[in-house]
Amino acid sequence: MFGVIRNLSDGLAKTRKNFTDKIGSLIRGEKIDEAFLDELEEALVASDVGMGTASFVLKDLKERFKRNELSSPTQVKERLRQILFEILSAPSSVFSLAAAPAVVLVVGVNGTGKTTTIGKLAYRLRAEGKKVMLAAGDTFRAAASEQLSIWGERAGIPVIKHKEGADPGAVVFDAVSAAKARAVDALIVDTAGRLHTKSNLMEELKKVHRILSRELPGAPHETLLVLDGSTGQNALAQARIFHEAVGITGIVLTKLDGTSKGGIVFAIYKELSIPVKFVGVGEAIEDLRSFDPREFVDALL
Ligand code: GDP
């Protein structure tokens, strides 16, 4: 458990530095006034929490300041911690795979870390004692199913795949039958991620989604969108498009270890109301963490 906490904290080092360098230096001052609060707002925006979140936080702080409830920088920091936690407390970030087989559909733009995330998630579920299977639904790139097979071999997990250019719908159809026949606990489905602005990709994803729910009522049980945490506000635009097409149940925010833009987590909750379920804090197979709002806020402040 200690290892997990230390790892998240390590992974968030750059974002924390951005937060604490800017916000911390303001808060260490002796007194607070309107100008202090304005500077705090700028610091929040610079940390990529988004304009909406920054003004929401500041409105709360200013009202409390006027009511004389905040008289010291320490009190501001405590209220900030509380309000950031409140932003992340709904909707719930619990990742639930109660059904068997439970299907996890994974979508996202190429390069965000989708394949790596699938490998990490498969490894993690298997370590929990689950029987896992992968479906190589990105038939557009031959490299995608090869990469998935490598992750599968590494974790000792079967991969259902067809040849390049095959119909992704046929892959998921076969994968669901195989998952049922082999009494698999969790089937993780990879999908194509070529340019999200191309509507034919969204049509393809909708079709995959439709086939899954037709072949297995209730499926997909989770639809995870993988977003590259270092792309900041741009990630929000991607999320809107995928959410409209297939209904995202959770976000996996990758590459938090390499960025100072981790404040994007708050923008995701505030502006999209989609929970973050996992964060990626490195390239290794163990570097996927369940998202815990309290742990995240504590690691930041
Ligand atoms: P895909 O095209 O979306 O399937 O992306 P890949 O899974 O191939 O990942 C793209 C690159 O991002 C690879 O070099 C991965 O090692 C790297 N990557 C993925 N997740 C993380 C992460 O959490 N942290 C870091 N530092 N790199 C990551």
mmCIF file of C-alpha atoms and ligand atoms in Angstrom:
data_model
loop_
_atom_site.group_PDB
_atom_site.id
_atom_site.type_symbol
_atom_site.label_atom_id
_atom_site.label_comp_id
_atom_site.label_asym_id
_atom_site.label_seq_id
_atom_site.Cartn_x
_atom_site.Cartn_y
_atom_site.Cartn_z
ATOM 1 C CA MET A 1 0.000 0.000 0.000
ATOM 2 C CA PHE A 2 2.836 2.340 0.861
ATOM 3 C CA GLY A 3 4.369 1.589 -2.537
ATOM 4 C CA VAL A 4 1.157 2.555 -4.304
ATOM 5 C CA ILE A 5 0.893 5.898 -2.528
ATOM 6 C CA ARG A 6 4.538 6.720 -3.038
ATOM 7 C CA ASN A 7 4.252 5.881 -6.701
ATOM 8 C CA LEU A 8 1.266 8.143 -7.313
ATOM 9 C CA SER A 9 3.032 10.894 -5.476
ATOM 10 C CA ASP A 10 6.195 10.345 -7.560
ATOM 11 C CA GLY A 11 4.149 10.254 -10.728
ATOM 12 C CA LEU A 12 2.520 13.551 -9.877
ATOM 13 C CA ALA A 13 5.796 15.296 -9.039
ATOM 14 C CA LYS A 14 5.698 17.656 -12.031
ATOM 15 C CA THR A 15 2.072 18.634 -11.569
ATOM 16 C CA ARG A 16 2.610 19.093 -7.853
ATOM 17 C CA LYS A 17 5.606 21.292 -8.505
ATOM 18 C CA ASN A 18 3.468 23.464 -10.773
ATOM 19 C CA PHE A 19 0.721 23.610 -8.154
ATOM 20 C CA THR A 20 2.908 24.193 -5.148
ATOM 21 C CA ASP A 21 5.391 26.531 -6.799
ATOM 22 C CA LYS A 22 2.672 28.868 -7.859
ATOM 23 C CA ILE A 23 -0.069 28.317 -5.312
ATOM 24 C CA GLY A 24 2.222 27.462 -2.414
ATOM 25 C CA SER A 25 4.248 30.631 -2.711
ATOM 26 C CA LEU A 26 1.061 32.667 -2.633
ATOM 27 C CA ILE A 27 -0.238 30.790 0.358
ATOM 28 C CA ARG A 28 2.965 31.109 2.360
ATOM 29 C CA GLY A 29 2.393 34.885 2.512
ATOM 30 C CA GLU A 30 1.205 36.490 5.752
ATOM 31 C CA LYS A 31 -2.099 38.011 4.781
ATOM 32 C CA ILE A 32 -4.813 37.453 2.245
ATOM 33 C CA ASP A 33 -6.823 40.021 0.339
ATOM 34 C CA GLU A 34 -8.657 40.332 -3.004
ATOM 35 C CA ALA A 35 -5.368 40.657 -4.907
ATOM 36 C CA PHE A 36 -4.084 37.433 -3.328
ATOM 37 C CA LEU A 37 -7.240 35.646 -4.436
ATOM 38 C CA ASP A 38 -6.900 36.993 -7.994
ATOM 39 C CA GLU A 39 -3.332 35.713 -8.159
ATOM 40 C CA LEU A 40 -4.516 32.356 -6.849
ATOM 41 C CA GLU A 41 -7.048 32.207 -9.684
ATOM 42 C CA GLU A 42 -4.287 32.819 -12.241
ATOM 43 C CA ALA A 43 -2.158 30.117 -10.660
ATOM 44 C CA LEU A 44 -5.030 27.621 -10.892
ATOM 45 C CA VAL A 45 -5.618 28.421 -14.563
ATOM 46 C CA ALA A 46 -1.900 27.955 -15.245
ATOM 47 C CA SER A 47 -2.128 24.474 -13.690
ATOM 48 C CA ASP A 48 -4.683 23.576 -16.378
ATOM 49 C CA VAL A 49 -7.696 23.125 -14.107
ATOM 50 C CA GLY A 50 -9.666 25.127 -16.691
ATOM 51 C CA MET A 51 -11.365 28.512 -16.463
ATOM 52 C CA GLY A 52 -14.635 27.044 -15.205
ATOM 53 C CA THR A 53 -12.999 25.249 -12.299
ATOM 54 C CA ALA A 54 -10.803 28.204 -11.402
ATOM 55 C CA SER A 55 -13.705 30.636 -11.226
ATOM 56 C CA PHE A 56 -15.832 28.125 -9.304
ATOM 57 C CA VAL A 57 -13.084 27.721 -6.702
ATOM 58 C CA LEU A 58 -12.452 31.443 -6.470
ATOM 59 C CA LYS A 59 -16.136 32.316 -6.102
ATOM 60 C CA ASP A 60 -16.293 30.042 -3.075
ATOM 61 C CA LEU A 61 -13.099 31.443 -1.560
ATOM 62 C CA LYS A 62 -14.125 35.079 -2.143
ATOM 63 C CA GLU A 63 -17.504 34.571 -0.517
ATOM 64 C CA ARG A 64 -15.870 32.978 2.517
ATOM 65 C CA PHE A 65 -13.271 35.720 2.603
ATOM 66 C CA LYS A 66 -16.042 38.357 2.671
ATOM 67 C CA ARG A 67 -17.767 36.491 5.511
ATOM 68 C CA ASN A 68 -14.447 36.570 7.409
ATOM 69 C CA GLU A 69 -14.214 32.788 7.398
ATOM 70 C CA LEU A 70 -10.750 32.812 5.834
ATOM 71 C CA SER A 71 -8.228 34.957 7.574
ATOM 72 C CA SER A 72 -4.966 33.112 6.986
ATOM 73 C CA PRO A 73 -3.246 31.477 4.003
ATOM 74 C CA THR A 74 -3.382 28.134 5.864
ATOM 75 C CA GLN A 75 -7.159 28.403 6.043
ATOM 76 C CA VAL A 76 -7.253 29.148 2.324
ATOM 77 C CA LYS A 77 -5.172 26.063 1.627
ATOM 78 C CA GLU A 78 -7.441 23.869 3.744
ATOM 79 C CA ARG A 79 -10.557 25.201 2.021
ATOM 80 C CA LEU A 80 -8.834 24.714 -1.351
ATOM 81 C CA ARG A 81 -8.052 21.103 -0.462
ATOM 82 C CA GLN A 82 -11.675 20.554 0.562
ATOM 83 C CA ILE A 83 -13.193 22.136 -2.525
ATOM 84 C CA LEU A 84 -10.849 20.302 -4.918
ATOM 85 C CA PHE A 85 -11.799 17.051 -3.215
ATOM 86 C CA GLU A 86 -15.500 17.910 -3.524
ATOM 87 C CA ILE A 87 -15.101 18.483 -7.273
ATOM 88 C CA LEU A 88 -13.677 14.962 -7.622
ATOM 89 C CA SER A 89 -16.128 13.155 -5.369
ATOM 90 C CA ALA A 90 -18.933 12.735 -7.938
ATOM 91 C CA PRO A 91 -19.497 10.842 -10.124
ATOM 92 C CA SER A 92 -17.936 7.808 -8.460
ATOM 93 C CA SER A 93 -14.581 6.584 -9.748
ATOM 94 C CA VAL A 94 -15.288 2.952 -8.814
ATOM 95 C CA PHE A 95 -14.382 0.511 -11.607
ATOM 96 C CA SER A 96 -16.920 -2.262 -11.436
ATOM 97 C CA LEU A 97 -16.772 -5.612 -13.197
ATOM 98 C CA ALA A 98 -19.498 -7.595 -11.500
ATOM 99 C CA ALA A 99 -20.740 -9.487 -14.589
ATOM 100 C CA ALA A 100 -18.994 -12.548 -16.008
ATOM 101 C CA PRO A 101 -17.840 -12.148 -18.645
ATOM 102 C CA ALA A 102 -17.535 -8.417 -18.034
ATOM 103 C CA VAL A 103 -16.619 -6.452 -21.132
ATOM 104 C CA VAL A 104 -14.354 -3.414 -21.007
ATOM 105 C CA LEU A 105 -14.401 -1.404 -24.228
ATOM 106 C CA VAL A 106 -11.337 0.815 -24.555
ATOM 107 C CA VAL A 107 -11.385 3.799 -26.899
ATOM 108 C CA GLY A 108 -9.085 6.742 -27.576
ATOM 109 C CA VAL A 109 -6.940 8.512 -30.123
ATOM 110 C CA ASN A 110 -3.740 6.789 -31.325
ATOM 111 C CA GLY A 111 -0.710 7.717 -29.296
ATOM 112 C CA THR A 112 -2.588 8.447 -26.061
ATOM 113 C CA GLY A 113 -1.384 5.169 -24.515
ATOM 114 C CA LYS A 114 -4.388 2.948 -25.266
ATOM 115 C CA THR A 115 -2.458 -0.260 -25.967
ATOM 116 C CA THR A 116 -0.151 0.234 -23.008
ATOM 117 C CA THR A 117 -3.172 0.865 -20.774
ATOM 118 C CA ILE A 118 -4.873 -2.329 -21.977
ATOM 119 C CA GLY A 119 -1.698 -4.289 -21.185
ATOM 120 C CA LYS A 120 -1.476 -2.763 -17.716
ATOM 121 C CA LEU A 121 -5.166 -3.312 -16.994
ATOM 122 C CA ALA A 122 -5.026 -6.940 -18.180
ATOM 123 C CA TYR A 123 -2.004 -7.568 -15.986
ATOM 124 C CA ARG A 124 -3.718 -5.996 -13.025
ATOM 125 C CA LEU A 125 -6.984 -7.925 -13.416
ATOM 126 C CA ARG A 126 -5.063 -11.164 -13.790
ATOM 127 C CA ALA A 127 -3.094 -10.371 -10.650
ATOM 128 C CA GLU A 128 -6.482 -10.064 -8.898
ATOM 129 C CA GLY A 129 -7.121 -13.675 -9.948
ATOM 130 C CA LYS A 130 -9.412 -12.947 -12.900
ATOM 131 C CA LYS A 131 -9.395 -14.887 -16.144
ATOM 132 C CA VAL A 132 -8.741 -12.237 -18.787
ATOM 133 C CA MET A 133 -9.004 -12.163 -22.594
ATOM 134 C CA LEU A 134 -8.102 -9.416 -25.074
ATOM 135 C CA ALA A 135 -9.784 -8.553 -28.393
ATOM 136 C CA ALA A 136 -7.690 -6.806 -31.049
ATOM 137 C CA GLY A 137 -10.417 -4.517 -32.393
ATOM 138 C CA ASP A 138 -8.014 -2.098 -34.077
ATOM 139 C CA THR A 139 -7.778 -3.908 -37.418
ATOM 140 C CA PHE A 140 -6.742 -0.687 -39.154
ATOM 141 C CA ARG A 141 -3.110 -0.849 -38.023
ATOM 142 C CA ALA A 142 -1.313 -4.207 -38.202
ATOM 143 C CA ALA A 143 1.084 -2.878 -35.572
ATOM 144 C CA ALA A 144 -1.784 -2.468 -33.112
ATOM 145 C CA SER A 145 -2.696 -6.148 -32.928
ATOM 146 C CA GLU A 146 1.001 -7.137 -32.890
ATOM 147 C CA GLN A 147 1.616 -4.806 -29.965
ATOM 148 C CA LEU A 148 -1.437 -6.164 -28.188
ATOM 149 C CA SER A 149 -0.187 -9.729 -28.737
ATOM 150 C CA ILE A 150 3.153 -8.813 -27.167
ATOM 151 C CA TRP A 151 1.383 -7.405 -24.097
ATOM 152 C CA GLY A 152 -0.803 -10.536 -24.024
ATOM 153 C CA GLU A 153 2.207 -12.862 -24.137
ATOM 154 C CA ARG A 154 3.977 -10.870 -21.462
ATOM 155 C CA ALA A 155 1.002 -11.199 -19.149
ATOM 156 C CA GLY A 156 0.047 -14.745 -20.256
ATOM 157 C CA ILE A 157 -3.323 -13.673 -21.637
ATOM 158 C CA PRO A 158 -5.046 -14.918 -24.858
ATOM 159 C CA VAL A 159 -5.662 -12.396 -27.646
ATOM 160 C CA ILE A 160 -8.469 -12.798 -30.206
ATOM 161 C CA LYS A 161 -7.422 -11.222 -33.493
ATOM 162 C CA HIS A 162 -8.177 -11.229 -37.205
ATOM 163 C CA LYS A 163 -5.963 -10.101 -40.052
ATOM 164 C CA GLU A 164 -5.298 -6.474 -40.931
ATOM 165 C CA GLY A 165 -8.238 -4.736 -42.559
ATOM 166 C CA ALA A 166 -10.787 -7.229 -41.166
ATOM 167 C CA ASP A 167 -14.127 -6.002 -39.844
ATOM 168 C CA PRO A 168 -13.711 -4.968 -36.174
ATOM 169 C CA GLY A 169 -17.313 -6.041 -35.641
ATOM 170 C CA ALA A 170 -16.344 -9.604 -36.584
ATOM 171 C CA VAL A 171 -13.442 -9.532 -34.120
ATOM 172 C CA VAL A 172 -15.655 -8.549 -31.199
ATOM 173 C CA PHE A 173 -18.308 -11.051 -32.248
ATOM 174 C CA ASP A 174 -15.716 -13.854 -32.099
ATOM 175 C CA ALA A 175 -14.207 -12.498 -28.906
ATOM 176 C CA VAL A 176 -17.544 -12.496 -27.066
ATOM 177 C CA SER A 177 -18.250 -16.100 -28.130
ATOM 178 C CA ALA A 178 -14.771 -17.156 -27.050
ATOM 179 C CA ALA A 179 -15.114 -15.314 -23.729
ATOM 180 C CA LYS A 180 -18.420 -17.071 -23.018
ATOM 181 C CA ALA A 181 -17.107 -20.484 -24.110
ATOM 182 C CA ARG A 182 -13.944 -20.229 -22.012
ATOM 183 C CA ALA A 183 -15.677 -18.744 -18.935
ATOM 184 C CA VAL A 184 -13.581 -15.605 -19.030
ATOM 185 C CA ASP A 185 -14.114 -13.028 -16.253
ATOM 186 C CA ALA A 186 -13.007 -9.950 -18.157
ATOM 187 C CA LEU A 187 -12.820 -9.312 -21.903
ATOM 188 C CA ILE A 188 -10.900 -6.139 -22.769
ATOM 189 C CA VAL A 189 -11.604 -4.801 -26.261
ATOM 190 C CA ASP A 190 -9.098 -2.589 -28.088
ATOM 191 C CA THR A 191 -10.433 -0.296 -30.822
ATOM 192 C CA ALA A 192 -9.049 1.852 -33.608
ATOM 193 C CA GLY A 193 -7.973 5.383 -32.737
ATOM 194 C CA ARG A 194 -7.183 7.061 -36.018
ATOM 195 C CA LEU A 195 -8.131 10.741 -36.155
ATOM 196 C CA HIS A 196 -11.086 11.276 -33.869
ATOM 197 C CA THR A 197 -12.476 13.982 -36.147
ATOM 198 C CA LYS A 198 -13.136 11.392 -38.854
ATOM 199 C CA SER A 199 -16.758 10.445 -38.411
ATOM 200 C CA ASN A 200 -16.211 6.978 -39.917
ATOM 201 C CA LEU A 201 -14.170 6.085 -36.834
ATOM 202 C CA MET A 202 -17.079 7.103 -34.621
ATOM 203 C CA GLU A 203 -19.436 5.021 -36.788
ATOM 204 C CA GLU A 204 -17.075 2.056 -36.430
ATOM 205 C CA LEU A 205 -16.991 2.472 -32.642
ATOM 206 C CA LYS A 206 -20.769 2.737 -32.460
ATOM 207 C CA LYS A 207 -21.046 -0.483 -34.452
ATOM 208 C CA VAL A 208 -18.606 -2.307 -32.150
ATOM 209 C CA HIS A 209 -20.608 -1.031 -29.178
ATOM 210 C CA ARG A 210 -23.862 -2.211 -30.769
ATOM 211 C CA ILE A 211 -22.512 -5.698 -31.477
ATOM 212 C CA LEU A 212 -21.215 -6.052 -27.926
ATOM 213 C CA SER A 213 -24.555 -5.143 -26.383
ATOM 214 C CA ARG A 214 -26.418 -7.380 -28.808
ATOM 215 C CA GLU A 215 -24.195 -10.417 -28.180
ATOM 216 C CA LEU A 216 -24.033 -9.922 -24.431
ATOM 217 C CA PRO A 217 -26.838 -7.983 -22.725
ATOM 218 C CA GLY A 218 -25.363 -5.310 -20.416
ATOM 219 C CA ALA A 219 -22.092 -5.143 -22.353
ATOM 220 C CA PRO A 220 -19.915 -3.184 -22.488
ATOM 221 C CA HIS A 221 -19.890 -2.970 -18.699
ATOM 222 C CA GLU A 222 -17.252 -0.265 -18.752
ATOM 223 C CA THR A 223 -16.306 1.989 -21.654
ATOM 224 C CA LEU A 224 -12.968 3.579 -20.884
ATOM 225 C CA LEU A 225 -11.592 6.552 -22.780
ATOM 226 C CA VAL A 226 -7.806 6.865 -22.732
ATOM 227 C CA LEU A 227 -6.604 10.469 -22.687
ATOM 228 C CA ASP A 228 -3.036 11.736 -22.721
ATOM 229 C CA GLY A 229 -2.757 13.879 -19.587
ATOM 230 C CA SER A 230 -0.037 15.991 -21.129
ATOM 231 C CA THR A 231 -2.358 17.375 -23.813
ATOM 232 C CA GLY A 232 -4.229 19.532 -21.297
ATOM 233 C CA GLN A 233 -7.451 21.182 -22.405
ATOM 234 C CA ASN A 234 -7.302 19.449 -25.806
ATOM 235 C CA ALA A 235 -8.196 16.224 -23.999
ATOM 236 C CA LEU A 236 -11.605 17.706 -23.148
ATOM 237 C CA ALA A 237 -12.472 18.126 -26.823
ATOM 238 C CA GLN A 238 -11.589 14.474 -27.491
ATOM 239 C CA ALA A 239 -13.674 13.358 -24.535
ATOM 240 C CA ARG A 240 -16.776 15.180 -25.790
ATOM 241 C CA ILE A 241 -16.602 13.495 -29.206
ATOM 242 C CA PHE A 242 -16.071 9.958 -27.873
ATOM 243 C CA HIS A 243 -18.686 10.417 -25.153
ATOM 244 C CA GLU A 244 -21.298 11.448 -27.677
ATOM 245 C CA ALA A 245 -20.521 8.396 -29.840
ATOM 246 C CA VAL A 246 -20.284 5.580 -27.290
ATOM 247 C CA GLY A 247 -21.050 6.919 -23.777
ATOM 248 C CA ILE A 248 -17.881 6.889 -21.712
ATOM 249 C CA THR A 249 -18.155 5.408 -18.188
ATOM 250 C CA GLY A 250 -14.627 6.305 -17.118
ATOM 251 C CA ILE A 251 -11.451 8.019 -18.203
ATOM 252 C CA VAL A 252 -7.895 6.698 -18.002
ATOM 253 C CA LEU A 253 -5.532 9.651 -17.831
ATOM 254 C CA THR A 254 -2.071 8.566 -18.976
ATOM 255 C CA LYS A 255 1.423 10.064 -18.842
ATOM 256 C CA LEU A 256 0.790 12.031 -15.658
ATOM 257 C CA ASP A 257 4.404 11.306 -14.747
ATOM 258 C CA GLY A 258 5.682 13.426 -17.616
ATOM 259 C CA THR A 259 3.459 16.480 -17.303
ATOM 260 C CA SER A 260 2.714 19.469 -15.121
ATOM 261 C CA LYS A 261 -0.826 19.620 -16.511
ATOM 262 C CA GLY A 262 -2.446 17.125 -14.124
ATOM 263 C CA GLY A 263 -4.885 19.868 -13.098
ATOM 264 C CA ILE A 264 -6.863 18.696 -16.144
ATOM 265 C CA VAL A 265 -8.433 16.077 -13.838
ATOM 266 C CA PHE A 266 -10.523 18.845 -12.241
ATOM 267 C CA ALA A 267 -11.635 20.195 -15.623
ATOM 268 C CA ILE A 268 -12.746 16.682 -16.624
ATOM 269 C CA TYR A 269 -14.994 16.367 -13.560
ATOM 270 C CA LYS A 270 -16.300 19.919 -13.627
ATOM 271 C CA GLU A 271 -16.961 20.211 -17.336
ATOM 272 C CA LEU A 272 -17.753 16.659 -18.438
ATOM 273 C CA SER A 273 -19.011 14.943 -15.280
ATOM 274 C CA ILE A 274 -17.187 11.766 -16.323
ATOM 275 C CA PRO A 275 -15.116 10.098 -13.590
ATOM 276 C CA VAL A 276 -11.421 9.358 -13.953
ATOM 277 C CA LYS A 277 -11.033 5.655 -13.060
ATOM 278 C CA PHE A 278 -7.310 5.106 -13.588
ATOM 279 C CA VAL A 279 -4.179 7.152 -14.027
ATOM 280 C CA GLY A 280 -1.011 6.112 -15.843
ATOM 281 C CA VAL A 281 2.165 7.144 -14.077
ATOM 282 C CA GLY A 282 4.833 5.412 -16.173
ATOM 283 C CA GLU A 283 5.516 3.003 -19.021
ATOM 284 C CA ALA A 284 5.949 -0.192 -16.993
ATOM 285 C CA ILE A 285 3.223 -2.818 -16.652
ATOM 286 C CA GLU A 286 2.621 -1.958 -12.966
ATOM 287 C CA ASP A 287 2.245 1.781 -13.623
ATOM 288 C CA LEU A 288 -1.541 1.987 -13.629
ATOM 289 C CA ARG A 289 -3.211 3.332 -10.479
ATOM 290 C CA SER A 290 -6.862 3.310 -9.473
ATOM 291 C CA PHE A 291 -7.928 6.903 -9.178
ATOM 292 C CA ASP A 292 -8.620 7.903 -5.588
ATOM 293 C CA PRO A 293 -9.784 11.545 -5.288
ATOM 294 C CA ARG A 294 -8.527 11.990 -1.727
ATOM 295 C CA GLU A 295 -5.122 10.522 -2.494
ATOM 296 C CA PHE A 296 -4.879 12.648 -5.638
ATOM 297 C CA VAL A 297 -5.658 15.947 -3.907
ATOM 298 C CA ASP A 298 -3.312 15.135 -1.036
ATOM 299 C CA ALA A 299 -0.553 14.283 -3.517
ATOM 300 C CA LEU A 300 -1.065 17.671 -5.180
ATOM 301 C CA LEU A 301 -1.173 19.956 -2.169
HETATM 302 P P1 GDP B 1 -1.669 3.951 -28.459
HETATM 303 O O1 GDP B 1 -1.289 4.383 -29.839
HETATM 304 O O2 GDP B 1 -2.727 4.821 -27.895
HETATM 305 O O3 GDP B 1 -2.016 2.506 -28.353
HETATM 306 O O4 GDP B 1 -0.413 4.259 -27.540
HETATM 307 P P2 GDP B 1 0.689 3.308 -26.901
HETATM 308 O O5 GDP B 1 0.098 2.432 -25.874
HETATM 309 O O6 GDP B 1 1.470 2.665 -27.985
HETATM 310 O O7 GDP B 1 1.572 4.389 -26.129
HETATM 311 C C1 GDP B 1 2.217 5.478 -26.767
HETATM 312 C C2 GDP B 1 3.455 5.833 -25.966
HETATM 313 O O8 GDP B 1 3.099 6.369 -24.698
HETATM 314 C C3 GDP B 1 4.374 4.641 -25.675
HETATM 315 O O9 GDP B 1 5.706 5.048 -25.820
HETATM 316 C C4 GDP B 1 4.072 4.302 -24.215
HETATM 317 O O10 GDP B 1 5.140 3.696 -23.552
HETATM 318 C C5 GDP B 1 3.782 5.681 -23.650
HETATM 319 N N1 GDP B 1 2.934 5.656 -22.448
HETATM 320 C C6 GDP B 1 1.716 5.102 -22.282
HETATM 321 N N2 GDP B 1 1.237 5.315 -21.030
HETATM 322 C C7 GDP B 1 2.190 6.029 -20.367
HETATM 323 C C8 GDP B 1 2.289 6.583 -19.039
HETATM 324 O O11 GDP B 1 1.408 6.479 -18.185
HETATM 325 N N3 GDP B 1 3.449 7.257 -18.753
HETATM 326 C C9 GDP B 1 4.440 7.415 -19.675
HETATM 327 N N4 GDP B 1 5.517 8.103 -19.299
HETATM 328 N N5 GDP B 1 4.359 6.934 -20.928
HETATM 329 C C10 GDP B 1 3.271 6.241 -21.271
#
